[in-house]
Coordinates of C-alpha atoms in Angstrom, one line a residue:
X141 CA 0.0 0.0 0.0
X142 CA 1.3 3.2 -0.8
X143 CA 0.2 6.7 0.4
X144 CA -1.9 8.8 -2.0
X145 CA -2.1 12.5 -1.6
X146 CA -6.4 13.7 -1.6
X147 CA -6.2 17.9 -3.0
X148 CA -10.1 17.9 -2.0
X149 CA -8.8 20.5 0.8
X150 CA -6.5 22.4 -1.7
X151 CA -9.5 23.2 -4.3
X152 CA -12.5 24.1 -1.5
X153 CA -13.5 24.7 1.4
X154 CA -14.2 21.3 2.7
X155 CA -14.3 18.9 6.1
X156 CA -17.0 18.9 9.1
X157 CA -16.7 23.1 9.9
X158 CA -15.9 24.0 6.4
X159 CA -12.3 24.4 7.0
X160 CA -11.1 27.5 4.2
X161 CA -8.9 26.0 2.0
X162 CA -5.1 27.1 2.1
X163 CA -3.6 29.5 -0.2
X164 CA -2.3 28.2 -3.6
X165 CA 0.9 28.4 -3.0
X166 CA 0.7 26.3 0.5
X167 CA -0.9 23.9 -1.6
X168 CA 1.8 23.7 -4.0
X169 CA 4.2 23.8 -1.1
X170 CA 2.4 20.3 0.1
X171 CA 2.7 18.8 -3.2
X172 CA 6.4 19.5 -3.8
X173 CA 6.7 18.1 0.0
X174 CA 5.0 15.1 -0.2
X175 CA 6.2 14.1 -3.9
X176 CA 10.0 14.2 -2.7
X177 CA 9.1 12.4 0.5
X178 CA 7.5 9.2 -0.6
X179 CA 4.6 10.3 -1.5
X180 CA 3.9 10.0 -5.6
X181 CA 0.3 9.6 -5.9
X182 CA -2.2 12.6 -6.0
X183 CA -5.7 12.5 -6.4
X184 CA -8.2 15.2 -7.2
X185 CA -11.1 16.2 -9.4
X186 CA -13.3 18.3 -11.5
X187 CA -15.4 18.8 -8.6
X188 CA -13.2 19.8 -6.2
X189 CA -12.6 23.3 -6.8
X190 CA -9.8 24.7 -8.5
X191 CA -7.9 21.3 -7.3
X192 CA -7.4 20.4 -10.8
X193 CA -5.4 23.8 -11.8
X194 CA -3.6 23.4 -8.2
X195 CA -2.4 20.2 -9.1
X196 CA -1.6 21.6 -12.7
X197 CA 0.7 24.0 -11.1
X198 CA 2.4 21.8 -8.9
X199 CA 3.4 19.6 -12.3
X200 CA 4.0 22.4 -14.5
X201 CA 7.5 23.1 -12.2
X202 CA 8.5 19.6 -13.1
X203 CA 10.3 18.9 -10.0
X204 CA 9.7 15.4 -10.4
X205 CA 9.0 13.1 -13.7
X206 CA 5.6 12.8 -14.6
X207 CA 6.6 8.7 -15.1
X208 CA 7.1 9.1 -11.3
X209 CA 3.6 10.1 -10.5
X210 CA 0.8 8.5 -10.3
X211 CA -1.8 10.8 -10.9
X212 CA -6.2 10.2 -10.7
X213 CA -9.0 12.7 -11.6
X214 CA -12.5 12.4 -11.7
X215 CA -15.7 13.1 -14.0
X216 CA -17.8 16.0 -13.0
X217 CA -20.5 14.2 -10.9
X218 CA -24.2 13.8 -12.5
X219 CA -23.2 15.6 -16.0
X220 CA -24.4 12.1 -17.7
X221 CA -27.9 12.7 -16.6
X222 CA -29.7 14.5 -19.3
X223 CA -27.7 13.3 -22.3
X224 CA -28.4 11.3 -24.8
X225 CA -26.7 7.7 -24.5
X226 CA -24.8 8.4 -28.2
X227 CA -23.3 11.2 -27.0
X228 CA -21.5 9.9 -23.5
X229 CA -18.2 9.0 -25.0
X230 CA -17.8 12.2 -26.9
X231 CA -19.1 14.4 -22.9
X232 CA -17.0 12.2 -21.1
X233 CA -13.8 12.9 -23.5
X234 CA -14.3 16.4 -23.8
X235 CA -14.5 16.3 -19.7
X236 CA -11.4 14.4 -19.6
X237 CA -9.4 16.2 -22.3
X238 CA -10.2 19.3 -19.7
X239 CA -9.3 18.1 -17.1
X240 CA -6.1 17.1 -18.9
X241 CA -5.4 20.7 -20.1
X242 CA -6.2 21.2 -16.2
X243 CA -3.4 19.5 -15.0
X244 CA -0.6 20.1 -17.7
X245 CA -0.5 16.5 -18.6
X246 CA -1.6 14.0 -21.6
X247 CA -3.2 11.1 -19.5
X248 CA -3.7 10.0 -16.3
X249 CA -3.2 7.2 -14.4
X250 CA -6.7 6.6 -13.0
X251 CA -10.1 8.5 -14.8
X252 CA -13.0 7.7 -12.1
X253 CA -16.4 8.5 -13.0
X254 CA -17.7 10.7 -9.2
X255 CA -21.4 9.5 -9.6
X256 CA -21.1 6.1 -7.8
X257 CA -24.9 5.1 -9.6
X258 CA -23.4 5.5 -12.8
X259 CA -21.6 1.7 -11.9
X260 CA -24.6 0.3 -12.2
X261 CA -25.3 1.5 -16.0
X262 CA -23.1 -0.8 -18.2
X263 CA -23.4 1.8 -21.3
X264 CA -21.6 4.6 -19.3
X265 CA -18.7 2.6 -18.1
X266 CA -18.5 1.6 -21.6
X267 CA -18.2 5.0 -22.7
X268 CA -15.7 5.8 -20.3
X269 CA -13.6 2.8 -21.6
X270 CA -13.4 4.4 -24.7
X271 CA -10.6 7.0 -22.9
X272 CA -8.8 4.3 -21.9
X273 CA -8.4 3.0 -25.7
X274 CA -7.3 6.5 -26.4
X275 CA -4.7 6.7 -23.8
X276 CA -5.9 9.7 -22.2
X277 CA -6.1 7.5 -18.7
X278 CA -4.1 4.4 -18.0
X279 CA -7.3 2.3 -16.3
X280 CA -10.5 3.7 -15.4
X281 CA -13.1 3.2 -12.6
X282 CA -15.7 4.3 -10.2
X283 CA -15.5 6.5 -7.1
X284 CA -18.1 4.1 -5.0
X285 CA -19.7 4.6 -1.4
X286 CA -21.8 1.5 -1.2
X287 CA -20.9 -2.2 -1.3
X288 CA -23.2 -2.6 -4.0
X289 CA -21.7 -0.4 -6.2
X290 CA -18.2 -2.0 -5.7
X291 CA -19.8 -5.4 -6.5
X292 CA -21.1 -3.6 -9.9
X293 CA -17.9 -2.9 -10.4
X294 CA -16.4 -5.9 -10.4
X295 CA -19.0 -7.4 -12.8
X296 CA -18.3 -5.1 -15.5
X297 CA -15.8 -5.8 -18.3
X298 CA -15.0 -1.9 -17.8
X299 CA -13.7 -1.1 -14.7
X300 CA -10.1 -1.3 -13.5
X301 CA -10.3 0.6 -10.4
X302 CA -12.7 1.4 -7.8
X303 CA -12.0 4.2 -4.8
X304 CA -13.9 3.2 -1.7
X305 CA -14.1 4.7 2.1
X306 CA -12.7 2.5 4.6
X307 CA -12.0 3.5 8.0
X308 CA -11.3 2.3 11.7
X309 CA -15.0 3.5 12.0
X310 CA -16.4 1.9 8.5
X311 CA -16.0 -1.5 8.0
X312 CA -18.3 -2.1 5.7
X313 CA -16.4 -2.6 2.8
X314 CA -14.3 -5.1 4.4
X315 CA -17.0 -6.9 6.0
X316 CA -19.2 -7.5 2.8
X317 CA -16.2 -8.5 0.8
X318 CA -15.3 -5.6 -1.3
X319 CA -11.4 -5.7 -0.1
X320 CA -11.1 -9.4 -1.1
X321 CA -11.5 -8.2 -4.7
X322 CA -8.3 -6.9 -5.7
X323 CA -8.4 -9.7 -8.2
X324 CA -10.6 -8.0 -10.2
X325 CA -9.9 -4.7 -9.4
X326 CA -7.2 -2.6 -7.7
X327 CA -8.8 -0.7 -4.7
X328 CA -7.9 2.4 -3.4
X329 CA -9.6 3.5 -0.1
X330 CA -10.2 7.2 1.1
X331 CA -11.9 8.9 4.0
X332 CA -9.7 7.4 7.0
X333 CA -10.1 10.4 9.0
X334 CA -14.2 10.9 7.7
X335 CA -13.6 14.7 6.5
X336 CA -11.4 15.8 10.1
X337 CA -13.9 14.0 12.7
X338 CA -11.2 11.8 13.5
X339 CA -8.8 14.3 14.7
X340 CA -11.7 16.7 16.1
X341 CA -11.7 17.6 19.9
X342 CA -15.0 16.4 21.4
X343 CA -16.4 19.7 22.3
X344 CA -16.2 20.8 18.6
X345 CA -18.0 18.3 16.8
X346 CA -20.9 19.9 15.6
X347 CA -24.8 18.9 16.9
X348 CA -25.7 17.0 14.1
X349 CA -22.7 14.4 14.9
X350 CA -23.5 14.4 18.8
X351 CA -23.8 10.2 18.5
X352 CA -19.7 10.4 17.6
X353 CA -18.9 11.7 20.8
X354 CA -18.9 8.2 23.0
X355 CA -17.0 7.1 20.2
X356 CA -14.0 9.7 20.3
X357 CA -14.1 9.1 24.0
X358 CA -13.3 5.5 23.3
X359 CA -10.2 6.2 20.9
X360 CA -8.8 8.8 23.1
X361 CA -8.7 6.2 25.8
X362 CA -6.9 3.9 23.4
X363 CA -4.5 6.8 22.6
X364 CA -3.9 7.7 26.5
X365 CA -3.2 3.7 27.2
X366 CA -0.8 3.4 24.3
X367 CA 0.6 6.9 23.4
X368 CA -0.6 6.6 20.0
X369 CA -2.2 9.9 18.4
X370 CA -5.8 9.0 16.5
X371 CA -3.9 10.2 13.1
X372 CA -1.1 7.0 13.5
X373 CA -4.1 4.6 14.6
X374 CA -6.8 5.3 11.8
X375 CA -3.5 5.0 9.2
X376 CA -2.6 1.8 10.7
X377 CA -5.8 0.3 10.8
X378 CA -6.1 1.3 6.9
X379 CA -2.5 0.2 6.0
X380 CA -3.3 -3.5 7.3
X381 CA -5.2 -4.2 5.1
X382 CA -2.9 -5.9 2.0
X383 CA -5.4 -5.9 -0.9
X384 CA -6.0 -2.1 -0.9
X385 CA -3.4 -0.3 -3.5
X386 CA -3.7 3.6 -1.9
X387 CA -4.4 5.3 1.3
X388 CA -6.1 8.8 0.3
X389 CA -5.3 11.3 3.1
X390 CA -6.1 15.0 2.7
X391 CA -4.1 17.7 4.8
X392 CA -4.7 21.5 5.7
X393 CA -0.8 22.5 6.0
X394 CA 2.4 21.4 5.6
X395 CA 3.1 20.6 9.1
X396 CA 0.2 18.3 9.3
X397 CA 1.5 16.7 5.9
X398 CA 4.7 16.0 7.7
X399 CA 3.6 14.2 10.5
X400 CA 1.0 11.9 8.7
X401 CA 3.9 10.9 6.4
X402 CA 5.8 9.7 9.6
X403 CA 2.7 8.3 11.1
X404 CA 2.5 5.8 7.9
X405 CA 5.6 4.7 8.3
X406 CA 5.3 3.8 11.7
X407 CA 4.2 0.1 12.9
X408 CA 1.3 -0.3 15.3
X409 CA 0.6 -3.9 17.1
X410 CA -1.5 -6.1 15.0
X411 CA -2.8 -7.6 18.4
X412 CA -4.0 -4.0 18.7
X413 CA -6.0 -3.0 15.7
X414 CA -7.8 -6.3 16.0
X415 CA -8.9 -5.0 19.1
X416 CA -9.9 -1.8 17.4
X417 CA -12.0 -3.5 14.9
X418 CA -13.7 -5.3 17.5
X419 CA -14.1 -2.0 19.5
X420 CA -15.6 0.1 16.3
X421 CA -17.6 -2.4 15.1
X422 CA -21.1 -1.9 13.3
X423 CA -21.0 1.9 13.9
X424 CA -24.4 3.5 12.4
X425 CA -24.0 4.8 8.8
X426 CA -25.4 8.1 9.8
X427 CA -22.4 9.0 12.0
X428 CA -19.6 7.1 9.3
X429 CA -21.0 8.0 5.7
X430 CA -20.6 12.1 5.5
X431 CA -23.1 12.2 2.8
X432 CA -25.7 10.9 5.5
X433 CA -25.2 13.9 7.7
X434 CA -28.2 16.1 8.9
X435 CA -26.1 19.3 8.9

């Protein structure tokens, strides 16, 4: 498993209290950081702001070979929805072919369609095949949030890649299966700190997530027994796991970059994280799935 840097946070305001994104050039800062540190995949989108141009910046210095990335973007969610089925390949390569001028480069590595319901809709993923013929992505996939969207996935003859949330607090992926698919697909996981709640003091997490409180109480009394922060323990619990290709981690600065780097390279007790996933078991959707939150 390798770390995979998430720009979300670089294009938009984004996490549980809206956290204002950094300036540009902090952003580009992170990027140049993180690429000479370990760190060669990035992942963004068209929907995340000006992410794309961010990113696009960062490669346009060519401080590091763009062999030496690994580099995945994303189709504008719901765009498909009122077009005509004959004209998806040519919406979905004039999105990517954007998105490419976006990003100063002639392909990348991973093309995700952001609309997870598209998976289930064989005629788009065929159409999105069609930029993988032309070389304008390496494989292409689905950005998915269900298990049943993963497992239409792995049914079609289209999909090489599928980005899924997994966390020490969601384990639903795991438990129905998804992870033991790497056969079919490769997986790449993101949300392992659920948009900041997992490094949020108690007293600032917001009303509408009042259930997660008993539950940070319970992590911070791991962390107090074993002086491990909840950063190093949600990246361990994630890096265990042997069939998942990328861990997607976003970051607000450069210092907090930094430390998750060394946190990913630490080791945590196996013994440990089983008792974590014992712990954090069957947590409510509600409180795990940000898309579910009554804000």
């Amino acid at each position: 498993m390798e770390l995979c840097l998430g720009t979300v946070q670089f294009g938009m305001d984004y996490g549980i209290l809206n956290t204002k994104k950094p300036p540009a050039e902090n952003s580009i800062k992170c990027l140049d950081y993180a690429t000479q540190n370990g760190v060669r995949a990035i992942d963004t989108a068209t929907a995340y702001g000006d992410a794309e141009e961010i990113v696009g910046q960062f490669l346009s210095k060519h401080t590091i070979a763009r062999d030496n990335l690994w580099i995945s973007t994303k189709f504008k969610p719901n765009t498909l929805d009122d077009v005509k089925t004959e004209l998806y390949k040519s919406v979905i390569r004039d999105n990517i072919c954007n998105s490419l001028k976006q990003l100063h480069t002639d392909y990348v590595d991973a093309y995700y369609l952001h609309s997870a319901r598209y998976a289930f809709d064989d005629s788009i993923l065929e159409a999105l095949y069609e930029v993988k013929k032309e070389g304008l992505a390496r494989d292409v996939g689905v950005s998915i949030y269900e298990p049943e969207e993963a497992d239409a996935c792995f049914k079609s003859k289209y999909v090489d890649i599928i980005q899924a949330p997994y966390s020490i607090f969601d384990h639903r992926m795991k438990k129905s299966g998804v992870l033991d698919r790497n056969d079919r697909c490769q997986i790449d996981t993101r949300s392992a700190f659920i948009q900041g709640l997992i490094i949020m003091d108690e007293d600032n997490i917001p009303t509408f997530l009042a259930n997660a409180k008993p539950i940070i109480r319970k992590i911070d009394i791991v962390c107090k027994e074993t002086g491990l922060s909840r950063v190093e323990l949600a990246m361990a619990y994630v890096k265990r796991e042997k069939t998942i290709s990328h861990l997607v981690f976003g970051v607000d600065s450069l210092e907090q970059l930094k430390k998750d780097i060394n946190f990913f390279d630490s080791d945590v007790d196996e013994e440990l994280l089983k008792q974590l996933e014992m712990e954090f078991d069957n947590i409510e959707a509600e409180i795990v799935m940000p898309s579910l939150w009554k804000k």
